[in-house]
mmCIF file of C-alpha atoms and ligand atoms in Angstrom:
data_model
loop_
_atom_site.group_PDB
_atom_site.id
_atom_site.type_symbol
_atom_site.label_atom_id
_atom_site.label_comp_id
_atom_site.label_asym_id
_atom_site.label_seq_id
_atom_site.Cartn_x
_atom_site.Cartn_y
_atom_site.Cartn_z
ATOM 1 C CA MET A 24 19.470 -8.751 -23.504
ATOM 2 C CA ILE A 25 18.829 -7.253 -20.050
ATOM 3 C CA TYR A 26 20.753 -4.334 -18.556
ATOM 4 C CA GLU A 27 20.452 -3.231 -14.941
ATOM 5 C CA LEU A 28 21.188 0.382 -14.057
ATOM 6 C CA THR A 29 20.418 2.933 -11.352
ATOM 7 C CA LEU A 30 19.049 6.436 -11.939
ATOM 8 C CA ASP A 31 19.002 9.228 -9.353
ATOM 9 C CA LEU A 32 15.853 11.248 -9.897
ATOM 10 C CA LEU A 33 14.181 14.244 -8.346
ATOM 11 C CA PRO A 34 10.714 13.688 -6.851
ATOM 12 C CA GLY A 35 8.140 13.548 -9.637
ATOM 13 C CA GLN A 36 10.646 12.627 -12.375
ATOM 14 C CA GLU A 37 9.998 8.931 -11.780
ATOM 15 C CA ARG A 38 6.565 9.463 -13.355
ATOM 16 C CA ASP A 39 8.045 10.922 -16.573
ATOM 17 C CA ASP A 40 8.480 7.865 -18.837
ATOM 18 C CA LYS A 41 10.011 9.911 -21.702
ATOM 19 C CA LEU A 42 12.683 11.381 -19.428
ATOM 20 C CA ILE A 43 13.458 7.972 -17.938
ATOM 21 C CA GLN A 44 13.923 6.475 -21.392
ATOM 22 C CA GLU A 45 16.247 9.344 -22.381
ATOM 23 C CA LEU A 46 18.308 8.907 -19.208
ATOM 24 C CA ILE A 47 18.508 5.151 -19.752
ATOM 25 C CA LEU A 48 19.755 5.562 -23.335
ATOM 26 C CA ARG A 49 22.318 8.132 -22.135
ATOM 27 C CA ASN A 50 23.417 5.846 -19.299
ATOM 28 C CA LEU A 51 23.813 2.861 -21.652
ATOM 29 C CA ALA A 52 25.699 4.982 -24.198
ATOM 30 C CA GLY A 53 28.017 6.175 -21.397
ATOM 31 C CA GLY A 54 28.919 2.528 -20.828
ATOM 32 C CA GLY A 55 29.554 1.985 -24.546
ATOM 33 C CA THR A 56 26.176 0.401 -25.394
ATOM 34 C CA HIS A 57 24.376 2.280 -28.142
ATOM 35 C CA VAL A 58 20.804 1.140 -28.741
ATOM 36 C CA ALA A 59 17.890 2.700 -30.567
ATOM 37 C CA SER A 60 14.918 3.514 -28.334
ATOM 38 C CA SER A 61 12.756 1.246 -30.556
ATOM 39 C CA LYS A 62 14.840 -1.731 -29.386
ATOM 40 C CA ILE A 63 13.792 -1.248 -25.744
ATOM 41 C CA THR A 64 10.968 -3.714 -25.133
ATOM 42 C CA ALA A 65 10.414 -2.991 -21.424
ATOM 43 C CA VAL A 66 11.754 -1.003 -18.482
ATOM 44 C CA ILE A 67 10.980 -2.469 -15.067
ATOM 45 C CA CYS A 68 11.688 -0.798 -11.752
ATOM 46 C CA LYS A 69 13.408 -3.401 -9.527
ATOM 47 C CA LYS A 70 14.231 -1.351 -6.410
ATOM 48 C CA LYS A 71 13.251 2.060 -5.126
ATOM 49 C CA SER A 72 14.740 3.986 -2.225
ATOM 50 C CA VAL A 73 14.562 7.548 -0.956
ATOM 51 C CA ASP A 74 17.814 9.379 -0.195
ATOM 52 C CA ALA A 75 17.125 12.272 2.151
ATOM 53 C CA ARG A 76 20.614 12.494 3.654
ATOM 54 C CA HIS A 77 21.658 15.664 1.868
ATOM 55 C CA GLY A 78 19.806 18.910 1.079
ATOM 56 C CA GLN A 79 17.808 17.806 -1.965
ATOM 57 C CA VAL A 80 15.699 14.670 -1.452
ATOM 58 C CA LYS A 81 16.351 12.167 -4.258
ATOM 59 C CA LEU A 82 15.003 8.858 -5.417
ATOM 60 C CA HIS A 83 17.354 6.011 -6.304
ATOM 61 C CA LEU A 84 15.651 3.749 -8.805
ATOM 62 C CA ARG A 85 17.144 0.519 -10.063
ATOM 63 C CA TYR A 86 15.783 -0.520 -13.447
ATOM 64 C CA ALA A 87 15.991 -3.656 -15.557
ATOM 65 C CA VAL A 88 16.063 -2.604 -19.209
ATOM 66 C CA TYR A 89 14.959 -5.265 -21.705
ATOM 67 C CA ILE A 90 16.413 -4.970 -25.202
ATOM 68 C CA ASP A 91 14.823 -7.117 -27.904
ATOM 69 C CA GLU A 92 13.329 -9.533 -25.416
ATOM 70 C CA LEU A 93 10.207 -9.674 -23.293
ATOM 71 C CA PRO A 94 10.255 -9.502 -19.491
ATOM 72 C CA PRO A 95 8.591 -12.157 -17.322
ATOM 73 C CA VAL A 96 4.910 -11.528 -16.595
ATOM 74 C CA GLU A 97 4.579 -9.095 -13.660
ATOM 75 C CA GLY A 98 3.950 -10.790 -10.308
ATOM 76 C CA ASP A 99 4.963 -14.054 -11.978
ATOM 77 C CA PHE A 100 4.695 -16.426 -9.064
ATOM 78 C CA SER A 101 3.598 -19.982 -9.424
ATOM 79 C CA PRO A 102 2.328 -21.523 -6.195
ATOM 80 C CA LYS A 103 3.541 -25.066 -5.635
ATOM 81 C CA TRP A 104 0.961 -26.082 -3.041
ATOM 82 C CA LYS A 105 -0.545 -29.536 -3.462
ATOM 83 C CA GLN A 106 -3.729 -31.038 -2.078
ATOM 84 C CA ALA A 107 -2.757 -32.561 1.281
ATOM 85 C CA LYS A 108 -2.979 -36.289 1.857
ATOM 86 C CA ASN A 109 -4.659 -37.395 5.083
ATOM 87 C CA ASN A 110 -2.114 -40.103 5.881
ATOM 88 C CA LYS A 111 0.725 -37.592 6.335
ATOM 89 C CA THR A 112 0.019 -35.105 9.106
ATOM 90 C CA VAL A 113 2.275 -32.622 10.854
ATOM 91 C CA ILE A 114 1.004 -30.678 13.861
ATOM 92 C CA ILE A 115 1.960 -27.022 14.074
ATOM 93 C CA ILE A 116 1.466 -25.180 17.348
ATOM 94 C CA GLY A 117 0.805 -21.507 16.645
ATOM 95 C CA ALA A 118 -0.819 -19.688 13.715
ATOM 96 C CA GLY A 119 1.661 -16.796 13.682
ATOM 97 C CA PRO A 120 3.838 -16.047 10.637
ATOM 98 C CA ALA A 121 6.156 -18.989 11.436
ATOM 99 C CA GLY A 122 3.251 -21.440 11.787
ATOM 100 C CA LEU A 123 1.429 -20.224 8.664
ATOM 101 C CA PHE A 124 4.568 -20.319 6.513
ATOM 102 C CA ALA A 125 5.472 -23.760 7.926
ATOM 103 C CA ALA A 126 2.003 -24.914 6.824
ATOM 104 C CA LEU A 127 2.491 -23.497 3.309
ATOM 105 C CA GLN A 128 5.882 -25.201 3.121
ATOM 106 C CA LEU A 129 4.389 -28.579 4.131
ATOM 107 C CA LEU A 130 1.665 -28.183 1.500
ATOM 108 C CA GLU A 131 4.365 -27.924 -1.161
ATOM 109 C CA ASP A 132 5.043 -31.605 -0.364
ATOM 110 C CA GLY A 133 1.368 -32.519 0.004
ATOM 111 C CA ILE A 134 1.773 -32.981 3.780
ATOM 112 C CA LYS A 135 -1.284 -32.041 5.814
ATOM 113 C CA PRO A 136 -0.663 -29.243 8.339
ATOM 114 C CA VAL A 137 -2.880 -29.283 11.429
ATOM 115 C CA ILE A 138 -2.477 -25.904 13.119
ATOM 116 C CA ILE A 139 -3.379 -25.539 16.796
ATOM 117 C CA GLU A 140 -3.902 -21.899 17.820
ATOM 118 C CA ARG A 141 -4.752 -20.807 21.370
ATOM 119 C CA GLY A 142 -6.367 -17.537 20.229
ATOM 120 C CA PRO A 143 -9.428 -16.751 18.125
ATOM 121 C CA GLU A 144 -9.850 -15.650 14.512
ATOM 122 C CA THR A 145 -9.118 -12.029 13.638
ATOM 123 C CA ALA A 146 -12.664 -10.617 13.821
ATOM 124 C CA GLU A 147 -13.089 -11.865 17.379
ATOM 125 C CA ARG A 148 -9.562 -10.789 18.253
ATOM 126 C CA LYS A 149 -10.295 -7.219 17.170
ATOM 127 C CA ILE A 150 -13.226 -7.101 19.611
ATOM 128 C CA ASP A 151 -11.025 -8.424 22.454
ATOM 129 C CA ILE A 152 -8.234 -5.935 21.660
ATOM 130 C CA ALA A 153 -10.692 -3.023 21.561
ATOM 131 C CA GLU A 154 -11.995 -4.141 24.964
ATOM 132 C CA SER A 155 -8.408 -4.339 26.317
ATOM 133 C CA SER A 156 -7.641 -0.837 25.031
ATOM 134 C CA ARG A 157 -10.761 0.504 26.754
ATOM 135 C CA THR A 158 -10.289 -1.232 30.084
ATOM 136 C CA GLY A 159 -6.537 -1.910 30.310
ATOM 137 C CA SER A 160 -7.249 -5.626 30.798
ATOM 138 C CA VAL A 161 -5.250 -8.331 28.955
ATOM 139 C CA GLY A 162 -6.913 -11.324 27.303
ATOM 140 C CA LEU A 163 -4.821 -14.385 28.160
ATOM 141 C CA ASP A 164 -5.431 -16.113 24.813
ATOM 142 C CA SER A 165 -6.599 -13.187 22.686
ATOM 143 C CA ASN A 166 -4.457 -10.061 22.515
ATOM 144 C CA TYR A 167 -1.975 -8.240 20.245
ATOM 145 C CA CYS A 168 0.222 -11.378 20.203
ATOM 146 C CA PHE A 169 -2.156 -14.355 20.385
ATOM 147 C CA GLY A 170 -4.785 -15.381 17.843
ATOM 148 C CA GLU A 171 -4.990 -15.828 14.068
ATOM 149 C CA GLY A 172 -1.722 -14.581 12.518
ATOM 150 C CA GLY A 173 -0.042 -14.298 15.936
ATOM 151 C CA ALA A 174 1.875 -11.100 16.645
ATOM 152 C CA GLY A 175 2.077 -10.610 12.871
ATOM 153 C CA THR A 176 -1.597 -9.705 12.296
ATOM 154 C CA PHE A 177 -1.461 -6.264 13.909
ATOM 155 C CA SER A 178 2.275 -5.820 13.409
ATOM 156 C CA ASP A 179 3.830 -3.094 11.334
ATOM 157 C CA GLY A 180 4.610 -5.516 8.521
ATOM 158 C CA LYS A 181 8.124 -4.260 7.904
ATOM 159 C CA LEU A 182 9.746 -7.023 5.893
ATOM 160 C CA TYR A 183 13.416 -6.141 6.120
ATOM 161 C CA THR A 184 16.168 -6.973 8.524
ATOM 162 C CA ARG A 185 19.754 -6.168 9.404
ATOM 163 C CA SER A 186 20.373 -9.870 9.890
ATOM 164 C CA HIS A 187 22.712 -11.538 7.416
ATOM 165 C CA LYS A 188 20.890 -14.838 7.917
ATOM 166 C CA ARG A 189 18.797 -14.821 4.776
ATOM 167 C CA GLY A 190 16.632 -17.340 2.981
ATOM 168 C CA ASN A 191 14.685 -16.820 -0.215
ATOM 169 C CA ILE A 192 13.305 -13.377 0.652
ATOM 170 C CA GLY A 193 11.937 -12.815 -2.865
ATOM 171 C CA ARG A 194 9.728 -15.883 -2.549
ATOM 172 C CA ILE A 195 8.349 -14.762 0.839
ATOM 173 C CA LEU A 196 7.565 -11.315 -0.593
ATOM 174 C CA SER A 197 5.880 -12.980 -3.585
ATOM 175 C CA ILE A 198 3.716 -15.109 -1.280
ATOM 176 C CA PHE A 199 2.605 -11.969 0.582
ATOM 177 C CA ASN A 200 1.935 -10.236 -2.753
ATOM 178 C CA TYR A 201 -0.026 -13.286 -3.996
ATOM 179 C CA HIS A 202 -2.211 -13.005 -0.894
ATOM 180 C CA GLY A 203 -2.951 -9.312 -1.367
ATOM 181 C CA ALA A 204 0.084 -7.225 -0.347
ATOM 182 C CA ASN A 205 0.884 -4.252 -2.573
ATOM 183 C CA PRO A 206 3.300 -5.222 -5.415
ATOM 184 C CA ASN A 207 5.524 -2.320 -4.259
ATOM 185 C CA ILE A 208 6.944 -4.675 -1.622
ATOM 186 C CA LEU A 209 8.648 -6.566 -4.464
ATOM 187 C CA THR A 210 10.737 -3.509 -5.369
ATOM 188 C CA ASP A 211 10.925 -1.226 -2.319
ATOM 189 C CA ALA A 212 14.294 -1.149 -0.544
ATOM 190 C CA HIS A 213 12.375 -1.259 2.755
ATOM 191 C CA PRO A 214 9.276 -3.330 1.993
ATOM 192 C CA HIS A 215 6.422 -2.497 4.359
ATOM 193 C CA ILE A 216 2.982 -4.130 4.223
ATOM 194 C CA GLY A 217 1.291 -1.917 6.821
ATOM 195 C CA THR A 218 -0.901 -2.738 9.807
ATOM 196 C CA ASP A 219 -4.028 -1.717 7.896
ATOM 197 C CA LYS A 220 -3.442 -4.399 5.218
ATOM 198 C CA LEU A 221 -2.178 -7.343 7.263
ATOM 199 C CA PRO A 222 -5.414 -8.799 8.718
ATOM 200 C CA ALA A 223 -6.889 -9.341 5.224
ATOM 201 C CA ILE A 224 -3.627 -10.856 3.944
ATOM 202 C CA ILE A 225 -3.410 -13.251 6.906
ATOM 203 C CA ASN A 226 -7.024 -14.202 6.260
ATOM 204 C CA ASN A 227 -6.158 -15.020 2.627
ATOM 205 C CA ILE A 228 -3.209 -17.181 3.730
ATOM 206 C CA LYS A 229 -5.571 -19.036 6.065
ATOM 207 C CA LYS A 230 -7.942 -19.637 3.122
ATOM 208 C CA THR A 231 -5.073 -21.064 1.035
ATOM 209 C CA ILE A 232 -4.113 -23.483 3.820
ATOM 210 C CA LEU A 233 -7.711 -24.634 4.288
ATOM 211 C CA SER A 234 -8.361 -24.932 0.546
ATOM 212 C CA PHE A 235 -5.403 -27.310 0.141
ATOM 213 C CA GLY A 236 -6.678 -29.566 2.916
ATOM 214 C CA GLY A 237 -4.929 -28.114 5.991
ATOM 215 C CA GLU A 238 -6.760 -27.727 9.304
ATOM 216 C CA ILE A 239 -6.708 -24.815 11.742
ATOM 217 C CA HIS A 240 -8.109 -25.221 15.264
ATOM 218 C CA PHE A 241 -8.646 -21.829 16.900
ATOM 219 C CA ASN A 242 -9.248 -21.269 20.628
ATOM 220 C CA THR A 243 -7.256 -24.453 21.231
ATOM 221 C CA ARG A 244 -4.269 -24.276 23.574
ATOM 222 C CA CYS A 245 -1.552 -26.931 23.513
ATOM 223 C CA THR A 246 -0.813 -27.996 27.094
ATOM 224 C CA GLU A 247 1.151 -31.224 26.826
ATOM 225 C CA LEU A 248 3.464 -33.076 24.474
ATOM 226 C CA ILE A 249 2.893 -36.799 23.944
ATOM 227 C CA ILE A 250 6.308 -38.459 24.003
ATOM 228 C CA GLU A 251 6.837 -42.177 23.454
ATOM 229 C CA LYS A 252 10.266 -43.811 23.429
ATOM 230 C CA GLY A 253 11.956 -40.417 23.211
ATOM 231 C CA ALA A 254 9.955 -39.308 20.155
ATOM 232 C CA ILE A 255 7.148 -36.727 20.025
ATOM 233 C CA LYS A 256 3.962 -38.380 18.774
ATOM 234 C CA GLY A 257 1.462 -35.592 19.257
ATOM 235 C CA VAL A 258 -0.039 -33.072 21.646
ATOM 236 C CA ILE A 259 -2.851 -32.680 24.140
ATOM 237 C CA THR A 260 -4.874 -29.484 24.027
ATOM 238 C CA VAL A 261 -7.561 -27.738 26.041
ATOM 239 C CA SER A 262 -10.148 -25.343 24.709
ATOM 240 C CA SER A 263 -9.284 -21.717 25.510
ATOM 241 C CA LEU A 264 -13.011 -21.139 25.969
ATOM 242 C CA GLN A 265 -13.886 -24.197 28.106
ATOM 243 C CA GLU A 266 -10.944 -25.455 30.173
ATOM 244 C CA LYS A 267 -12.515 -28.905 30.591
ATOM 245 C CA VAL A 268 -12.691 -29.677 26.862
ATOM 246 C CA SER A 269 -9.541 -31.589 25.977
ATOM 247 C CA GLU A 270 -8.401 -33.162 22.701
ATOM 248 C CA THR A 271 -5.506 -35.281 21.457
ATOM 249 C CA PHE A 272 -3.797 -34.650 18.105
ATOM 250 C CA LEU A 273 -1.325 -37.163 16.668
ATOM 251 C CA GLY A 274 1.085 -36.533 13.807
ATOM 252 C CA LYS A 275 4.366 -37.522 12.189
ATOM 253 C CA ALA A 276 6.011 -34.461 13.731
ATOM 254 C CA VAL A 277 5.193 -31.437 15.890
ATOM 255 C CA VAL A 278 6.400 -27.941 14.981
ATOM 256 C CA LEU A 279 6.464 -25.471 17.876
ATOM 257 C CA ALA A 280 5.822 -22.082 16.260
ATOM 258 C CA THR A 281 4.688 -20.392 19.449
ATOM 259 C CA GLY A 282 6.722 -17.168 19.192
ATOM 260 C CA HIS A 283 8.497 -15.469 22.076
ATOM 261 C CA SER A 284 5.499 -14.433 24.166
ATOM 262 C CA ALA A 285 4.111 -17.846 25.162
ATOM 263 C CA ILE A 286 6.072 -18.398 28.373
ATOM 264 C CA ASP A 287 3.957 -21.428 29.340
ATOM 265 C CA ILE A 288 5.287 -23.361 26.348
ATOM 266 C CA TYR A 289 8.821 -23.314 27.812
ATOM 267 C CA HIS A 290 7.505 -24.808 31.064
ATOM 268 C CA MET A 291 5.587 -27.390 29.038
ATOM 269 C CA VAL A 292 8.740 -28.457 27.165
ATOM 270 C CA ALA A 293 10.816 -28.537 30.379
ATOM 271 C CA ASP A 294 8.149 -30.674 32.124
ATOM 272 C CA ALA A 295 7.983 -33.060 29.163
ATOM 273 C CA CYS A 296 11.775 -33.458 29.279
ATOM 274 C CA SER A 297 11.796 -34.129 33.038
ATOM 275 C CA LYS A 298 8.991 -36.710 32.770
ATOM 276 C CA ASN A 299 10.746 -38.545 29.949
ATOM 277 C CA GLY A 300 14.300 -38.473 31.289
ATOM 278 C CA ILE A 301 15.478 -36.085 28.542
ATOM 279 C CA PRO A 302 18.012 -33.400 29.603
ATOM 280 C CA VAL A 303 16.206 -30.033 29.441
ATOM 281 C CA SER A 304 19.337 -28.508 27.870
ATOM 282 C CA ARG A 305 18.769 -30.695 24.807
ATOM 283 C CA ALA A 306 15.387 -29.128 24.172
ATOM 284 C CA LEU A 307 15.761 -25.570 25.433
ATOM 285 C CA VAL A 308 18.744 -23.374 24.634
ATOM 286 C CA ALA A 309 18.990 -19.814 25.976
ATOM 287 C CA LYS A 310 19.790 -17.289 23.271
ATOM 288 C CA PRO A 311 21.275 -13.805 23.662
ATOM 289 C CA PHE A 312 18.755 -11.004 23.364
ATOM 290 C CA ALA A 313 18.697 -7.246 23.070
ATOM 291 C CA MET A 314 16.668 -5.125 25.460
ATOM 292 C CA GLY A 315 15.029 -1.943 24.317
ATOM 293 C CA LEU A 316 12.565 0.800 24.910
ATOM 294 C CA ARG A 317 10.215 2.622 22.615
ATOM 295 C CA VAL A 318 10.532 6.365 21.982
ATOM 296 C CA GLU A 319 7.583 8.282 20.571
ATOM 297 C CA HIS A 320 8.194 11.396 18.435
ATOM 298 C CA PRO A 321 5.691 13.595 16.600
ATOM 299 C CA ARG A 322 5.721 12.491 12.940
ATOM 300 C CA VAL A 323 6.013 16.103 11.706
ATOM 301 C CA LEU A 324 9.255 16.491 13.673
ATOM 302 C CA ILE A 325 10.898 13.464 12.014
ATOM 303 C CA ASP A 326 9.564 14.448 8.569
ATOM 304 C CA ASP A 327 10.910 17.969 9.090
ATOM 305 C CA ILE A 328 14.381 16.725 10.086
ATOM 306 C CA GLN A 329 14.687 14.018 7.448
ATOM 307 C CA TYR A 330 13.213 16.006 4.572
ATOM 308 C CA HIS A 331 15.214 19.103 5.595
ATOM 309 C CA GLY A 332 12.281 21.327 6.386
ATOM 310 C CA SER A 333 10.644 20.915 2.992
ATOM 311 C CA GLU A 334 7.055 19.749 3.074
ATOM 312 C CA ARG A 335 6.789 16.001 2.524
ATOM 313 C CA ASP A 336 5.908 15.269 -1.098
ATOM 314 C CA LYS A 337 2.860 13.006 -1.506
ATOM 315 C CA ILE A 338 4.998 10.268 -3.031
ATOM 316 C CA PHE A 339 7.271 10.110 0.006
ATOM 317 C CA PRO A 340 6.429 7.904 2.918
ATOM 318 C CA ALA A 341 6.490 9.213 6.503
ATOM 319 C CA ALA A 342 10.208 9.662 7.190
ATOM 320 C CA GLU A 343 12.210 7.053 9.048
ATOM 321 C CA TYR A 344 15.635 7.018 10.657
ATOM 322 C CA ARG A 345 18.232 4.611 11.993
ATOM 323 C CA LEU A 346 20.889 5.220 14.615
ATOM 324 C CA THR A 347 23.755 2.989 15.700
ATOM 325 C CA THR A 348 26.589 3.589 18.121
ATOM 326 C CA GLN A 349 28.918 1.836 20.557
ATOM 327 C CA VAL A 350 28.709 2.404 24.330
ATOM 328 C CA ASP A 351 31.236 0.595 26.561
ATOM 329 C CA ASN A 352 31.932 -1.872 23.749
ATOM 330 C CA ARG A 353 28.272 -2.695 23.370
ATOM 331 C CA GLY A 354 26.258 -1.989 20.260
ATOM 332 C CA VAL A 355 23.318 0.357 20.826
ATOM 333 C CA TYR A 356 20.957 0.782 17.924
ATOM 334 C CA SER A 357 17.530 1.921 16.925
ATOM 335 C CA PHE A 358 15.305 -0.954 15.900
ATOM 336 C CA CYS A 359 11.837 -1.320 14.457
ATOM 337 C CA MET A 360 11.005 2.276 13.705
ATOM 338 C CA CYS A 361 7.331 2.731 12.804
ATOM 339 C CA PRO A 362 7.173 5.819 10.561
ATOM 340 C CA GLY A 363 3.976 7.785 11.108
ATOM 341 C CA GLY A 364 2.740 5.033 13.402
ATOM 342 C CA LEU A 365 1.755 4.587 17.014
ATOM 343 C CA VAL A 366 2.771 2.710 20.132
ATOM 344 C CA VAL A 367 0.532 -0.217 21.103
ATOM 345 C CA PRO A 368 0.310 -2.318 24.276
ATOM 346 C CA SER A 369 1.342 -5.891 23.505
ATOM 347 C CA ALA A 370 1.390 -7.658 26.858
ATOM 348 C CA THR A 371 0.134 -11.232 27.104
ATOM 349 C CA ALA A 372 -0.359 -11.311 30.889
ATOM 350 C CA PRO A 373 -1.761 -8.769 33.363
ATOM 351 C CA THR A 374 1.553 -8.362 35.211
ATOM 352 C CA GLN A 375 3.506 -7.277 32.119
ATOM 353 C CA ILE A 376 4.157 -3.891 30.580
ATOM 354 C CA VAL A 377 5.153 -4.527 26.964
ATOM 355 C CA VAL A 378 4.852 -2.134 24.050
ATOM 356 C CA ASN A 379 5.394 -2.430 20.328
ATOM 357 C CA GLY A 380 4.735 -0.219 17.333
ATOM 358 C CA MET A 381 2.524 -0.271 14.262
ATOM 359 C CA SER A 382 2.085 1.940 11.232
ATOM 360 C CA PRO A 383 -0.221 1.946 8.211
ATOM 361 C CA SER A 384 1.150 1.458 4.700
HETATM 362 C C1 LIG B 236 2.602 -4.404 17.314
HETATM 363 C C2 LIG B 236 3.718 -5.254 16.719
HETATM 364 C C3 LIG B 236 4.453 -4.772 15.615
HETATM 365 C C4 LIG B 236 5.460 -5.553 15.026
HETATM 366 N N1 LIG B 236 6.080 -5.102 13.889
HETATM 367 C C5 LIG B 236 6.963 -5.903 13.228
HETATM 368 C C6 LIG B 236 7.527 -5.523 11.982
HETATM 369 O O1 LIG B 236 7.222 -4.469 11.444
HETATM 370 N N2 LIG B 236 8.408 -6.352 11.374
HETATM 371 C C7 LIG B 236 8.774 -7.546 11.936
HETATM 372 O O2 LIG B 236 9.575 -8.266 11.337
HETATM 373 N N3 LIG B 236 8.246 -7.933 13.122
HETATM 374 C C8 LIG B 236 7.345 -7.158 13.761
HETATM 375 N N4 LIG B 236 6.787 -7.573 14.942
HETATM 376 C C9 LIG B 236 7.213 -8.859 15.485
HETATM 377 C C10 LIG B 236 6.565 -9.995 14.705
HETATM 378 O O3 LIG B 236 5.170 -9.831 14.689
HETATM 379 C C11 LIG B 236 6.964 -11.308 15.368
HETATM 380 O O4 LIG B 236 8.367 -11.429 15.347
HETATM 381 C C12 LIG B 236 6.353 -12.472 14.612
HETATM 382 O O5 LIG B 236 4.953 -12.412 14.676
HETATM 383 C C13 LIG B 236 6.858 -13.786 15.199
HETATM 384 O O6 LIG B 236 6.228 -14.813 14.493
HETATM 385 P P1 LIG B 236 6.022 -16.234 15.127
HETATM 386 O O7 LIG B 236 5.096 -16.970 14.229
HETATM 387 O O8 LIG B 236 7.350 -16.812 15.440
HETATM 388 O O9 LIG B 236 5.339 -15.995 16.554
HETATM 389 P P2 LIG B 236 3.996 -15.259 16.941
HETATM 390 O O10 LIG B 236 3.599 -14.267 15.928
HETATM 391 O O11 LIG B 236 4.179 -14.824 18.348
HETATM 392 O O12 LIG B 236 2.913 -16.422 16.873
HETATM 393 C C14 LIG B 236 2.892 -17.459 17.798
HETATM 394 C C15 LIG B 236 1.478 -18.007 17.838
HETATM 395 O O13 LIG B 236 1.489 -19.164 18.666
HETATM 396 C C16 LIG B 236 0.306 -19.172 19.441
HETATM 397 N N5 LIG B 236 0.563 -19.974 20.645
HETATM 398 C C17 LIG B 236 1.450 -19.710 21.638
HETATM 399 N N6 LIG B 236 1.394 -20.674 22.580
HETATM 400 C C18 LIG B 236 0.461 -21.566 22.165
HETATM 401 C C19 LIG B 236 -0.058 -22.762 22.725
HETATM 402 N N7 LIG B 236 0.378 -23.248 23.895
HETATM 403 N N8 LIG B 236 -1.030 -23.413 22.049
HETATM 404 C C20 LIG B 236 -1.497 -22.926 20.852
HETATM 405 N N9 LIG B 236 -1.044 -21.792 20.291
HETATM 406 C C21 LIG B 236 -0.075 -21.125 20.933
HETATM 407 C C22 LIG B 236 0.060 -17.701 19.761
HETATM 408 O O14 LIG B 236 -1.293 -17.479 20.086
HETATM 409 C C23 LIG B 236 0.470 -17.035 18.456
HETATM 410 O O15 LIG B 236 -0.617 -16.872 17.581
HETATM 411 C C24 LIG B 236 5.774 -6.822 15.564
HETATM 412 C C25 LIG B 236 5.059 -7.304 16.679
HETATM 413 C C26 LIG B 236 4.036 -6.541 17.252
HETATM 414 C C27 LIG B 236 3.264 -7.092 18.440
#
């Protein structure tokens, strides 16, 4: 039998197994379930959150308590990827999170993903980004948004959302964990991988895709769609390093996973529509968007406010906050807070000023 219950603990108490067992037995007894401690076969923490809203900072911990039965093996995740067959190929433009996860999804059906990525691999990207930070220049195909892992590689890695549009989040978290993310992300209320961990995890995902027969072409920019009789048959690319080197890739389908920063891709799609007599409105649909700005605070200030002046305990993360309000019938809200992090330039063209935030785990 499995019981789920929540305990409110003071910092440090979550490490006291004896106390936790006592509290669990008391909690179960309070609900009319009397069990001997010897019957408890396992106690697994399912969710952890910090409540710093009132004077004393508390931890809310949700536990699954196993009575007379064994829990599943920790990190129990069975990959379903199959060796890809060469006769079924799908082209994916972009090696960001969407492109990489599309590739993993195709491999579950043994379909070969061929990823076309305009930017370089991470090691080279780091050199280009360091150069940009020194000189203020922007690499057109290699920057904080373009290259292996897309904008995800140097992102904050916060894996939670206010959106109610949800898929199988547990599976996505398990895939990240399988590729090296801390198992805490499986239980934390606000799972956060951290900028320091992401490049290695993205690299491991790349290795999985390649090991199951996928292909990834770096420094290769998609410039044209091949359309025949109203259907997309493939793409034409140029090398990001040598403009004159062009290639053609054909596939059963083309997935555009180019993110929001690649403005040229919208022109490419519009041109392809015009050339092929397809109404542009069938291919491109404007979506509403929110506009924002980034505010930088000293971390100690936010920690001091959120933890009520008490020094941050080692087990607590850098404090975060969320604000929402209505102004003239419009929602105004804080978004993408990077606790203890920093602001980074994430433009993809010299004429832009774009910033984002990152923070270590
Ligand atoms: C610093 C920073 C911090 C962030 N923090 C978070 C966070 O904590 N949590 C969160 O949820 N989101 C965060 N984001 C946003 C998140 O990274 C993006 O929403 C996410 O990466 C989008 O994934 P994507 O695959 O759709 O697109 P992208 O990551 O933008 O990837 C698109 C890829 O397509 C490639 N591409 C584009 N055009 C072409 C072309 N013509 N030919 C070939 N390749 C092409 C690009 O080079 C890029 O690699 C952050 C972003 C940044 C920059």
